[in-house]
């Protein structure tokens, strides 16, 4: 175990009423990462998060957070971890501030007033913190829940679909908040989502889960790089046939559509390809990506094609 | 940490206006009782209280002579007669005067059998179920406090508020009787005892009664919290708890036919009535009733903690 591995999950399984809903999940989250946990709705993300936070007990396998077993050393884990499971759960008959105080009183350490104010400021709720939570928008509730999570100065925060149901500006604010926490506070963030774009925007690492099974794990950039995409190349119409033949002879998956050349390749192959064509006196005027490869990939793995 | 969590629960009860509702109901009843008392002329004290008591004793004696000595009614009537004779002999007026006399009525009877249980349902029924159904329970679960402390904090908070409600009601009963009946004397005597009769000052009787009511509160809170844990929706939890209170009232009249009913805690709420021998059920004693209550409390607490600390929380 490296000291940097802040979460170690090994062979995690969960059965409810005899039906196995999580199969053999293993992964590691390193300190400082924003770790994406990606899967369609109903794939077992929330169940896994409930196990990570000790709300439900795993049937087998182990969960270690900061070196502590979640079942045996629950309190020690929770001193370092905050989580927002599913939608933010707040007392809407209280003000935002009273909701924060609920968290403060629950802790076994003293929390400085300056720190509380910083929490409120970080989530940009200073102006409305004394209003009743029932008047808050979903985005504000989610931000208040994050302020609650920050009260205990945790090493790791687990966020379950933090932008679910928000409007575009709310989503944008939430994403920049998550990035800020990771960058400025060095908080490790474990983030679940059913949206690939969210993971692409935010995460370093990703685990894709489908029907309770781990499908892929790896760094997001590797995943993007290792996937072929479809690109369309615009060349001089008189040279289109020549370009097509040259690429075809180089064992690339290539088609001709009107005067455009359609190539299926990895992103990192493009410079070589352009260079190669240039050497043959063929000029590439424009390159367009035809599809979002990772999105297709995600759909294909989660629909059981791969 | 635990103290903070208890404070959290009290803040929640306050902010949910639960305390306001409870206080409102208590005040409403106190005012109602005051009004009834005001128009009730029959309660006007007679100077000579002994005469009617003597007639009553004679009537009872005549009636007893017609009864079968094995019947439970016989025993009941003899007990009543003995008490009357004891009161005459030791010069103890059965009607204690003043507000102090009104206060003693609050440690047993209607308030303990119906009003207080309903108040405790209002305080307790959604303490776990409510937070489970709106999801706030999960944010408490995901904190270093731990499940047993969460439950303990809720239990303590509910007990504190229930005791407060009882004392508030008792004090209100006392205060509201002062304008009409005067202060009364806390040293007046009252006849107590199930088998052997004794006369004790009413302050002592009040203390014993309040202590017994404390057992009732502890038991009721524990049972209702268990219900709140087992049934995750507020509606189910409240309905079941209220049903329990109502059925207790209905079943107590059937206990003559089915003796086993005396082992149900809900029929033993009026435990303070044992002191004066006015307890509703037959073939039971203060010891048996207290044992039933305490056993129910222990089982409920055990089950509550077993469920709450082990169960998968799918909130």
Coordinates of C-alpha atoms in Angstrom, one line a residue:
Chain A
X1 CA 0.0 0.0 0.0
X2 CA 1.4 3.3 -0.9
X3 CA 0.8 6.2 1.4
X4 CA -0.8 8.1 -1.4
X5 CA -3.6 5.6 -1.8
X6 CA -6.3 7.3 0.2
X7 CA -9.0 4.8 -0.7
X8 CA -8.4 1.1 -1.4
X9 CA -11.3 -1.0 -2.3
X10 CA -10.8 -4.7 -2.9
X11 CA -13.2 -7.3 -4.2
X12 CA -16.2 -5.4 -3.0
X13 CA -19.5 -7.3 -3.4
X14 CA -23.0 -6.6 -2.2
X15 CA -26.1 -8.7 -2.3
X16 CA -29.5 -7.5 -1.3
X17 CA -32.1 -10.2 -0.6
X18 CA -29.9 -12.8 -2.3
X19 CA -29.4 -10.8 -5.4
X20 CA -25.9 -9.7 -6.2
X21 CA -26.0 -6.1 -7.2
X22 CA -22.3 -5.2 -6.9
X23 CA -19.8 -7.7 -8.4
X24 CA -16.1 -7.7 -7.5
X25 CA -15.2 -4.0 -7.5
X26 CA -11.6 -3.1 -6.9
X27 CA -10.0 0.3 -7.2
X28 CA -7.6 2.8 -5.6
X29 CA -8.0 6.5 -5.2
X30 CA -4.8 8.5 -4.8
X31 CA -4.4 11.6 -2.7
X32 CA -5.3 14.8 -4.5
X33 CA -7.1 13.1 -7.3
X34 CA -10.6 13.9 -8.6
X35 CA -11.7 10.4 -9.2
X36 CA -14.7 9.9 -11.5
X37 CA -17.1 7.1 -10.8
X38 CA -19.1 6.8 -14.0
X39 CA -22.1 4.7 -14.9
X40 CA -25.6 4.9 -16.2
X41 CA -28.5 5.3 -13.7
X42 CA -29.1 2.1 -11.7
X43 CA -25.6 0.8 -12.3
X44 CA -24.7 0.6 -8.6
X45 CA -23.0 3.9 -8.0
X46 CA -25.1 5.0 -5.0
X47 CA -24.9 1.5 -3.5
X48 CA -21.2 1.6 -3.8
X49 CA -21.1 5.0 -2.2
X50 CA -23.3 3.8 0.6
X51 CA -20.8 1.1 1.3
X52 CA -17.9 3.6 1.1
X53 CA -19.6 5.7 3.8
X54 CA -20.7 2.8 6.0
X55 CA -24.4 3.3 5.5
X56 CA -24.7 -0.2 4.3
X57 CA -22.4 -3.2 5.0
X58 CA -20.6 -5.0 2.1
X59 CA -21.4 -8.7 1.7
X60 CA -17.7 -9.3 1.1
X61 CA -14.5 -7.5 0.2
X62 CA -12.8 -4.7 2.0
X63 CA -12.9 -0.9 2.0
X64 CA -10.0 1.0 3.5
X65 CA -10.0 4.7 3.7
X66 CA -6.9 6.5 5.0
X67 CA -5.7 3.1 6.0
X68 CA -8.7 2.4 8.2
X69 CA -11.3 -0.2 7.6
X70 CA -14.7 1.4 7.2
X71 CA -16.5 -1.2 9.3
X72 CA -14.0 -1.6 12.1
X73 CA -12.8 2.0 12.4
X74 CA -15.9 3.9 11.2
X75 CA -15.2 6.9 13.4
X76 CA -11.6 7.3 12.3
X77 CA -12.7 7.2 8.7
X78 CA -15.4 9.7 9.2
X79 CA -13.1 12.1 10.9
X80 CA -11.3 12.4 7.5
X81 CA -14.2 11.9 5.1
X82 CA -17.3 13.9 4.2
X83 CA -20.0 12.7 1.8
X84 CA -23.1 13.9 0.1
X85 CA -25.1 10.9 -0.8
X86 CA -27.6 11.4 -3.6
X87 CA -29.4 14.7 -3.2
X88 CA -28.4 17.1 -0.5
X89 CA -30.3 16.3 2.7
X90 CA -30.9 19.5 4.7
X91 CA -33.3 20.6 7.4
X92 CA -35.4 23.0 5.3
X93 CA -37.2 24.5 8.3
X94 CA -33.8 25.9 9.5
X95 CA -31.6 28.6 8.1
X96 CA -28.4 27.6 6.2
X97 CA -26.4 28.7 9.2
X98 CA -28.4 26.5 11.6
X99 CA -27.8 23.6 9.2
X100 CA -24.1 24.2 9.5
X101 CA -24.3 24.4 13.2
X102 CA -25.9 21.0 13.3
X103 CA -22.7 19.6 11.7
X104 CA -20.5 21.6 14.1
X105 CA -22.2 20.2 17.2
X106 CA -21.9 16.6 15.9
X107 CA -18.1 16.9 15.6
X108 CA -15.7 15.9 18.4
X109 CA -13.4 18.9 17.7
X110 CA -13.8 22.6 18.1
X111 CA -14.5 24.5 14.9
X112 CA -13.3 28.1 14.7
X113 CA -15.8 30.7 13.7
X114 CA -13.3 31.9 11.0
X115 CA -13.3 28.4 9.5
X116 CA -17.1 28.3 9.4
X117 CA -17.2 31.7 7.7
X118 CA -14.6 30.5 5.2
X119 CA -16.8 27.4 4.4
X120 CA -19.7 29.7 3.7
X121 CA -17.6 32.0 1.6
X122 CA -16.0 29.2 -0.4
X123 CA -19.5 28.0 -1.6
X124 CA -20.5 31.7 -2.1
X125 CA -23.5 31.6 0.2
X126 CA -22.5 34.5 2.5
X127 CA -25.4 36.7 1.5
X128 CA -28.1 34.2 2.1
X129 CA -26.8 31.9 4.8
X130 CA -29.3 33.2 7.3
X131 CA -32.3 32.5 5.1
X132 CA -34.4 29.4 5.6
X133 CA -33.2 26.5 3.4
X134 CA -36.7 25.9 2.0
X135 CA -36.2 29.2 0.0
X136 CA -32.9 27.9 -1.5
X137 CA -32.5 26.7 -5.1
X138 CA -31.2 23.2 -5.8
X139 CA -27.8 24.7 -6.6
X140 CA -27.7 26.6 -3.3
X141 CA -28.7 23.5 -1.4
X142 CA -26.0 21.5 -3.0
X143 CA -23.5 24.3 -2.2
X144 CA -24.7 24.4 1.4
X145 CA -24.2 20.6 1.6
X146 CA -20.6 21.1 0.4
X147 CA -20.1 23.8 3.0
X148 CA -21.3 21.2 5.6
X149 CA -18.9 18.7 4.1
X150 CA -16.0 21.2 4.5
X151 CA -16.7 22.0 8.2
X152 CA -14.7 19.0 9.4
X153 CA -11.8 19.9 7.1
X154 CA -11.8 16.4 5.5
X155 CA -9.1 14.8 3.4
X156 CA -11.6 13.3 1.0
X157 CA -15.1 14.3 -0.1
X158 CA -17.5 11.9 -1.8
X159 CA -20.0 13.6 -4.1
X160 CA -22.9 11.6 -5.6
X161 CA -24.1 13.2 -8.8
X162 CA -23.4 16.7 -7.6
X163 CA -24.9 18.5 -10.6
X164 CA -27.9 16.3 -11.0
X165 CA -31.0 18.3 -11.8
X166 CA -29.2 21.7 -11.9
X167 CA -29.5 24.3 -14.6
X168 CA -26.5 25.0 -16.8
X169 CA -25.2 27.9 -14.8
X170 CA -25.6 25.9 -11.6
X171 CA -23.6 23.1 -13.2
X172 CA -20.9 25.5 -14.2
X173 CA -20.6 26.9 -10.7
X174 CA -20.5 23.5 -9.1
X175 CA -17.8 22.3 -11.4
X176 CA -15.6 25.3 -10.8
X177 CA -16.2 24.8 -7.0
X178 CA -15.1 21.2 -7.2
X179 CA -12.0 22.2 -9.2
X180 CA -11.2 24.9 -6.7
X181 CA -11.5 22.5 -3.7
X182 CA -9.2 20.1 -5.4
X183 CA -6.6 22.7 -6.5
X184 CA -6.6 25.0 -3.5
X185 CA -7.3 22.7 -0.6
X186 CA -5.8 19.5 -2.0
X187 CA -8.9 17.7 -1.1
X188 CA -9.3 14.3 -2.7
X189 CA -12.7 14.1 -4.5
X190 CA -14.6 11.0 -5.4
X191 CA -17.3 12.0 -7.7
X192 CA -20.0 9.9 -9.2
X193 CA -21.9 10.8 -12.4
X194 CA -23.9 9.4 -15.2
X195 CA -22.6 12.1 -17.5
X196 CA -19.4 11.4 -19.3
X197 CA -18.9 15.1 -20.1
X198 CA -18.8 15.8 -16.4
X199 CA -16.1 13.2 -15.8
X200 CA -14.1 14.6 -18.9
X201 CA -14.3 18.1 -17.5
X202 CA -13.4 17.3 -13.9
X203 CA -11.6 14.1 -13.4
X204 CA -8.1 12.7 -13.6
X205 CA -9.1 9.1 -13.2
X206 CA -12.3 7.3 -14.0
X207 CA -13.9 4.0 -13.1
X208 CA -16.7 3.0 -15.4
X209 CA -19.3 0.7 -13.8
X210 CA -22.3 -1.0 -15.4
X211 CA -24.8 -3.4 -13.9
X212 CA -22.7 -3.5 -10.8
X213 CA -19.6 -4.6 -12.6
X214 CA -16.4 -2.7 -13.1
X215 CA -15.9 -2.1 -16.9
X216 CA -12.9 0.1 -17.2
X217 CA -10.5 2.0 -14.9
X218 CA -7.8 4.3 -15.9
X219 CA -6.7 7.9 -16.4
X220 CA -9.1 10.0 -18.3
X221 CA -6.5 11.3 -20.7
X222 CA -5.3 7.7 -21.5
X223 CA -8.8 6.7 -22.1
X224 CA -9.3 9.5 -24.5
X225 CA -6.0 8.8 -26.2
X226 CA -6.5 5.1 -26.6
X227 CA -9.8 5.5 -28.4
X228 CA -10.1 6.0 -32.0
X229 CA -12.3 8.7 -33.3
X230 CA -13.7 9.6 -36.7
X231 CA -12.2 12.7 -38.3
X232 CA -13.0 14.3 -41.6
X233 CA -10.2 15.8 -43.6
X234 CA -10.7 18.5 -46.1
X235 CA -8.2 18.6 -48.9
X236 CA -8.1 20.1 -52.4
X237 CA -10.9 18.3 -54.3
X238 CA -8.5 17.4 -57.1
X239 CA -6.2 15.6 -54.6
X240 CA -9.0 13.8 -52.7
X241 CA -8.5 10.5 -54.6
X242 CA -4.8 10.6 -54.1
X243 CA -5.1 11.3 -50.4
X244 CA -7.6 8.5 -50.0
X245 CA -5.2 6.0 -51.7
X246 CA -2.1 7.1 -49.7
X247 CA -4.0 6.7 -46.4
X248 CA -5.5 3.5 -47.4
X249 CA -2.1 2.1 -48.3
X250 CA -0.9 3.1 -44.8
X251 CA -3.4 0.7 -43.3
X252 CA -5.7 3.3 -41.9
X253 CA -9.5 2.9 -41.8
X254 CA -10.5 5.4 -44.4
X255 CA -13.5 6.3 -46.5
X256 CA -14.2 8.9 -49.1
X257 CA -17.4 10.9 -48.8
X258 CA -17.9 13.5 -51.6
X259 CA -14.6 15.3 -51.6
X260 CA -14.0 14.7 -47.9
X261 CA -11.7 12.0 -46.5
X262 CA -13.1 10.3 -43.4
X263 CA -10.5 8.6 -41.2
X264 CA -10.9 6.5 -38.1
X265 CA -7.9 6.9 -36.0
X266 CA -6.4 7.9 -32.6
X267 CA -6.0 11.6 -31.9
X268 CA -2.3 11.2 -31.6
X269 CA -2.0 9.8 -35.1
X270 CA -3.3 13.0 -36.7
X271 CA -0.1 15.1 -36.8
X272 CA 1.8 12.2 -38.4
X273 CA -1.0 11.8 -40.9
X274 CA -1.0 15.5 -41.8
X275 CA 2.8 15.5 -42.1
X276 CA 2.8 12.5 -44.3
X277 CA 0.2 14.0 -46.6
X278 CA 2.2 17.2 -46.7
X279 CA 5.3 15.4 -47.8
X280 CA 3.3 13.9 -50.7
X281 CA 2.3 17.5 -51.6
X282 CA -1.2 17.2 -50.4
X283 CA -2.4 20.0 -48.2
X284 CA -5.0 19.5 -45.4
X285 CA -7.2 22.6 -45.0
X286 CA -9.4 21.5 -42.2
X287 CA -9.8 18.6 -39.7
X288 CA -13.1 18.0 -38.0
X289 CA -13.9 15.5 -35.3
X290 CA -17.1 13.8 -36.3
X291 CA -18.1 12.2 -33.0
X292 CA -17.2 12.2 -29.4
X293 CA -15.4 9.0 -29.2
X294 CA -15.4 8.7 -25.4
X295 CA -19.1 9.2 -25.4
X296 CA -19.6 6.4 -27.9
X297 CA -17.2 4.3 -26.0
X298 CA -19.1 4.9 -22.8
X299 CA -22.4 4.0 -24.4
X300 CA -20.9 0.9 -26.0
X301 CA -19.4 -0.4 -22.8
X302 CA -22.5 0.4 -20.7
X303 CA -24.8 -1.1 -23.2
X304 CA -22.7 -4.3 -23.2
X305 CA -21.4 -4.1 -26.8
X306 CA -17.8 -4.3 -25.7
Chain B
X1 CA -20.1 15.1 20.9
X2 CA -23.0 13.4 22.4
X3 CA -24.1 16.5 24.2
X4 CA -23.8 18.4 21.0
X5 CA -26.0 15.8 19.3
X6 CA -28.6 16.0 22.0
X7 CA -28.6 19.7 21.6
X8 CA -29.1 19.2 17.8
X9 CA -32.2 17.1 18.5
X10 CA -33.6 19.7 20.8
X11 CA -33.0 22.5 18.3
X12 CA -34.7 20.4 15.7
X13 CA -37.8 19.8 17.9
X14 CA -37.9 23.5 18.6
X15 CA -37.4 24.6 15.0
X16 CA -40.0 22.1 13.8
X17 CA -42.4 23.9 16.2
X18 CA -43.0 20.5 17.9
X19 CA -42.4 22.1 21.3
X20 CA -45.0 24.8 20.5
X21 CA -47.6 22.2 19.6
X22 CA -46.9 20.2 22.8
X23 CA -47.1 23.4 25.0
X24 CA -50.2 24.5 23.2
X25 CA -52.0 21.2 23.9
X26 CA -51.0 21.3 27.6
X27 CA -52.2 24.9 28.0
X28 CA -55.4 24.0 26.2
X29 CA -56.1 21.1 28.6
X30 CA -55.2 23.2 31.6
X31 CA -57.6 25.9 30.6
X32 CA -60.3 23.4 29.8
X33 CA -59.9 21.8 33.3
X34 CA -60.0 25.3 34.9
X35 CA -63.3 26.1 33.1
X36 CA -64.8 22.7 34.1
X37 CA -63.7 23.2 37.6
X38 CA -65.1 26.7 37.7
X39 CA -68.6 25.6 36.8
X40 CA -68.5 22.4 38.9
X41 CA -70.3 23.5 42.1
X42 CA -70.4 19.9 43.4
X43 CA -66.8 20.3 44.3
X44 CA -67.8 22.9 47.0
X45 CA -66.3 21.5 50.2
X46 CA -68.6 20.6 53.0
X47 CA -67.4 21.5 56.5
X48 CA -68.4 18.2 57.9
X49 CA -66.9 15.5 55.6
X50 CA -67.2 12.7 58.1
X51 CA -71.0 12.3 58.0
X52 CA -71.3 11.3 54.3
X53 CA -68.3 9.0 54.8
X54 CA -70.1 7.2 57.6
X55 CA -73.2 6.7 55.5
X56 CA -71.1 5.5 52.6
X57 CA -69.4 2.9 54.8
X58 CA -72.7 1.6 56.1
X59 CA -74.1 1.3 52.6
X60 CA -71.0 -0.6 51.5
X61 CA -71.2 -3.0 54.4
X62 CA -74.8 -3.8 53.5
X63 CA -73.8 -4.4 49.9
X64 CA -70.8 -6.6 50.8
X65 CA -73.0 -8.9 52.9
X66 CA -74.9 -9.8 49.7
X67 CA -71.8 -10.7 47.8
X68 CA -70.1 -14.1 47.3
X69 CA -66.9 -14.1 49.3
X70 CA -64.9 -15.6 46.4
X71 CA -65.8 -13.0 43.8
X72 CA -63.4 -10.3 42.8
X73 CA -66.1 -7.7 43.4
X74 CA -66.2 -8.7 47.0
X75 CA -62.5 -8.1 47.4
X76 CA -62.8 -4.8 45.6
X77 CA -65.6 -3.6 47.9
X78 CA -63.9 -4.7 51.1
X79 CA -60.8 -2.8 50.0
X80 CA -62.9 0.3 49.5
X81 CA -64.7 -0.1 52.8
X82 CA -61.4 -0.5 54.6
X83 CA -60.1 2.6 53.1
X84 CA -63.1 4.6 54.1
X85 CA -62.8 3.3 57.7
X86 CA -59.1 4.1 57.7
X87 CA -59.9 7.6 56.7
X88 CA -62.5 8.0 59.4
X89 CA -60.3 6.4 62.0
X90 CA -57.2 8.5 61.2
X91 CA -59.1 11.7 60.5
X92 CA -57.9 12.0 56.9
X93 CA -60.2 14.1 54.7
X94 CA -60.4 12.2 51.3
X95 CA -60.9 15.6 49.5
X96 CA -57.6 17.4 49.8
X97 CA -58.3 21.1 49.6
X98 CA -56.7 23.9 47.6
X99 CA -54.4 23.8 44.6
X100 CA -52.2 21.2 46.2
X101 CA -55.2 18.9 46.2
X102 CA -55.8 19.6 42.5
X103 CA -52.1 18.9 41.7
X104 CA -52.3 15.4 43.1
X105 CA -54.9 14.5 40.5
X106 CA -52.3 15.1 37.8
X107 CA -50.0 12.2 38.7
X108 CA -52.5 9.6 37.7
X109 CA -55.6 9.2 35.6
X110 CA -56.6 10.7 32.3
X111 CA -53.4 12.8 31.8
X112 CA -51.1 9.8 32.1
X113 CA -53.3 7.4 30.2
X114 CA -54.2 9.5 27.2
X115 CA -52.8 13.0 27.1
X116 CA -49.2 12.4 27.9
X117 CA -48.9 9.3 25.6
X118 CA -50.3 11.4 22.7
X119 CA -47.9 14.2 23.5
X120 CA -45.0 11.7 23.5
X121 CA -46.2 10.4 20.1
X122 CA -46.1 14.0 18.8
X123 CA -42.6 14.4 20.0
X124 CA -41.2 10.9 19.2
X125 CA -43.0 9.4 16.2
X126 CA -41.0 11.1 13.5
X127 CA -37.7 11.4 15.3
X128 CA -36.2 8.6 13.2
X129 CA -38.9 7.9 10.6
X130 CA -39.1 11.6 9.7
X131 CA -35.4 11.9 9.1
X132 CA -35.4 8.6 7.2
X133 CA -38.1 9.7 4.8
X134 CA -36.7 13.1 4.1
X135 CA -33.2 11.9 3.9
X136 CA -31.6 14.0 6.6
X137 CA -30.7 10.9 8.5
X138 CA -28.0 10.0 6.0
X139 CA -26.1 13.2 6.6
X140 CA -26.1 12.4 10.3
X141 CA -25.1 8.8 9.6
X142 CA -22.2 9.9 7.5
X143 CA -20.4 11.7 10.4
X144 CA -18.0 10.5 13.0
X145 CA -20.6 10.4 15.8
X146 CA -21.6 6.8 15.1
X147 CA -25.0 5.2 15.1
X148 CA -25.3 4.3 18.8
X149 CA -24.6 7.9 19.7
X150 CA -27.1 9.1 17.2
X151 CA -29.8 7.0 18.7
X152 CA -28.8 7.7 22.2
X153 CA -28.9 11.5 21.5
X154 CA -32.4 11.2 20.1
X155 CA -33.6 9.1 23.1
X156 CA -32.2 11.5 25.6
X157 CA -33.7 14.5 23.8
X158 CA -37.1 12.9 23.6
X159 CA -37.0 12.0 27.3
X160 CA -35.9 15.5 28.3
X161 CA -38.8 17.1 26.4
X162 CA -41.3 14.5 27.7
X163 CA -40.3 15.1 31.3
X164 CA -40.5 18.8 30.6
X165 CA -44.0 18.4 29.2
X166 CA -45.2 16.4 32.2
X167 CA -43.7 18.9 34.7
X168 CA -45.1 21.8 32.7
X169 CA -48.6 20.3 32.8
X170 CA -48.4 19.5 36.5
X171 CA -47.2 23.0 37.4
X172 CA -50.0 24.4 35.2
X173 CA -52.6 22.3 36.9
X174 CA -51.4 23.5 40.3
X175 CA -51.2 27.2 39.3
X176 CA -54.6 27.2 37.5
X177 CA -56.3 25.8 40.6
X178 CA -55.0 28.6 42.9
X179 CA -57.5 31.3 42.0
X180 CA -60.5 29.2 42.9
X181 CA -59.3 26.8 45.5
X182 CA -56.5 28.7 47.2
X183 CA -53.0 27.4 47.8
X184 CA -53.8 24.3 49.9
X185 CA -51.5 22.5 52.2
X186 CA -48.7 20.2 50.9
X187 CA -48.6 18.5 54.3
X188 CA -52.3 17.4 54.2
X189 CA -52.5 13.6 54.4
X190 CA -53.6 11.1 51.8
X191 CA -54.3 7.4 52.3
X192 CA -52.0 5.1 50.3
X193 CA -51.1 1.5 50.2
X194 CA -52.4 -1.6 48.4
X195 CA -52.7 -4.1 51.3
X196 CA -51.7 -2.2 54.4
X197 CA -53.0 1.3 54.4
X198 CA -50.9 4.3 55.5
X199 CA -51.4 8.1 55.6
X200 CA -48.6 10.1 54.0
X201 CA -48.3 13.9 53.3
X202 CA -49.3 14.8 49.8
X203 CA -45.9 16.2 48.9
X204 CA -44.5 12.7 49.5
X205 CA -47.3 11.2 47.4
X206 CA -46.5 13.6 44.6
X207 CA -42.9 12.7 44.6
X208 CA -43.6 9.0 44.4
X209 CA -46.2 9.6 41.7
X210 CA -43.8 11.7 39.6
X211 CA -41.1 9.0 40.0
X212 CA -43.6 6.3 38.7
X213 CA -44.6 8.6 35.8
X214 CA -40.9 8.9 35.0
X215 CA -40.9 5.1 34.4
X216 CA -44.0 5.6 32.2
X217 CA -42.2 8.3 30.2
X218 CA -39.1 6.2 29.7
X219 CA -41.1 3.2 28.6
X220 CA -43.3 5.2 26.2
X221 CA -40.4 7.0 24.6
X222 CA -38.5 3.8 24.1
X223 CA -41.4 2.0 22.5
X224 CA -42.3 4.9 20.2
X225 CA -38.7 5.3 19.1
X226 CA -38.6 1.6 18.3
X227 CA -41.7 2.0 16.2
X228 CA -40.2 5.0 14.5
X229 CA -37.1 3.0 13.6
X230 CA -39.0 -0.1 12.4
X231 CA -41.4 1.9 10.2
X232 CA -39.7 4.3 7.9
X233 CA -42.6 6.5 7.1
X234 CA -44.0 9.1 9.5
X235 CA -47.6 8.3 8.8
X236 CA -47.2 4.6 9.7
X237 CA -45.2 5.4 12.7
X238 CA -47.6 8.0 14.1
X239 CA -50.7 5.8 13.3
X240 CA -49.3 2.8 15.0
X241 CA -48.2 4.7 18.1
X242 CA -51.6 6.4 18.4
X243 CA -53.4 3.0 17.8
X244 CA -51.4 1.6 20.7
X245 CA -52.5 4.3 23.0
X246 CA -56.2 3.9 22.0
X247 CA -56.2 0.1 22.1
X248 CA -54.7 0.4 25.6
X249 CA -57.8 2.2 26.7
X250 CA -60.1 -0.2 25.0
X251 CA -58.3 -3.4 26.2
X252 CA -58.2 -2.3 29.9
X253 CA -61.9 -2.8 30.2
X254 CA -61.5 -6.4 28.9
X255 CA -58.9 -7.4 31.4
X256 CA -61.5 -8.9 33.7
X257 CA -62.1 -11.5 31.0
X258 CA -58.5 -12.1 29.9
X259 CA -56.1 -11.8 32.8
X260 CA -53.0 -12.0 30.6
X261 CA -53.7 -8.5 29.4
X262 CA -52.2 -7.2 32.6
X263 CA -48.8 -8.0 31.1
X264 CA -49.2 -5.5 28.3
X265 CA -47.3 -2.3 29.1
X266 CA -50.0 -0.1 27.5
X267 CA -52.5 -1.1 30.1
X268 CA -50.1 -0.2 32.9
X269 CA -49.6 3.4 32.1
X270 CA -51.6 4.6 35.1
X271 CA -49.1 3.0 37.4
X272 CA -49.3 6.0 39.9
X273 CA -52.9 4.9 40.7
X274 CA -51.4 1.9 42.5
X275 CA -50.3 4.2 45.2
X276 CA -53.9 4.9 46.3
X277 CA -55.1 1.5 45.3
X278 CA -57.2 2.9 42.4
X279 CA -55.5 1.0 39.6
X280 CA -57.8 -0.1 36.8
X281 CA -56.6 -3.7 36.4
X282 CA -57.2 -6.6 38.8
X283 CA -54.8 -9.2 40.2
X284 CA -51.8 -7.0 39.8
X285 CA -49.6 -4.9 42.0
X286 CA -47.3 -1.9 41.9
X287 CA -44.4 -4.3 41.7
X288 CA -45.9 -6.3 38.8
X289 CA -46.9 -3.1 36.9
X290 CA -43.5 -1.5 37.3
X291 CA -41.8 -4.8 36.2
X292 CA -44.0 -4.9 33.1
X293 CA -43.1 -1.3 32.2
X294 CA -39.4 -1.7 32.9
X295 CA -39.2 -5.0 31.0
X296 CA -40.9 -3.4 28.0
X297 CA -38.5 -0.5 28.2
X298 CA -35.4 -2.7 28.3
X299 CA -36.6 -4.9 25.4
X300 CA -37.5 -1.8 23.3
X301 CA -34.2 -0.1 23.9
X302 CA -32.3 -3.3 23.1
X303 CA -34.3 -3.9 19.8
X304 CA -33.9 -0.2 18.9
X305 CA -30.1 -0.3 19.2
X306 CA -29.9 -3.7 17.6
X307 CA -31.8 -2.6 14.5
X308 CA -30.4 0.9 14.3
X309 CA -26.8 0.0 14.6
X310 CA -26.8 -3.1 12.4
X311 CA -29.3 -2.3 9.7
X312 CA -28.4 -1.3 6.1
X313 CA -29.5 2.3 5.9
X314 CA -31.1 2.8 2.5
X315 CA -32.2 6.4 3.1

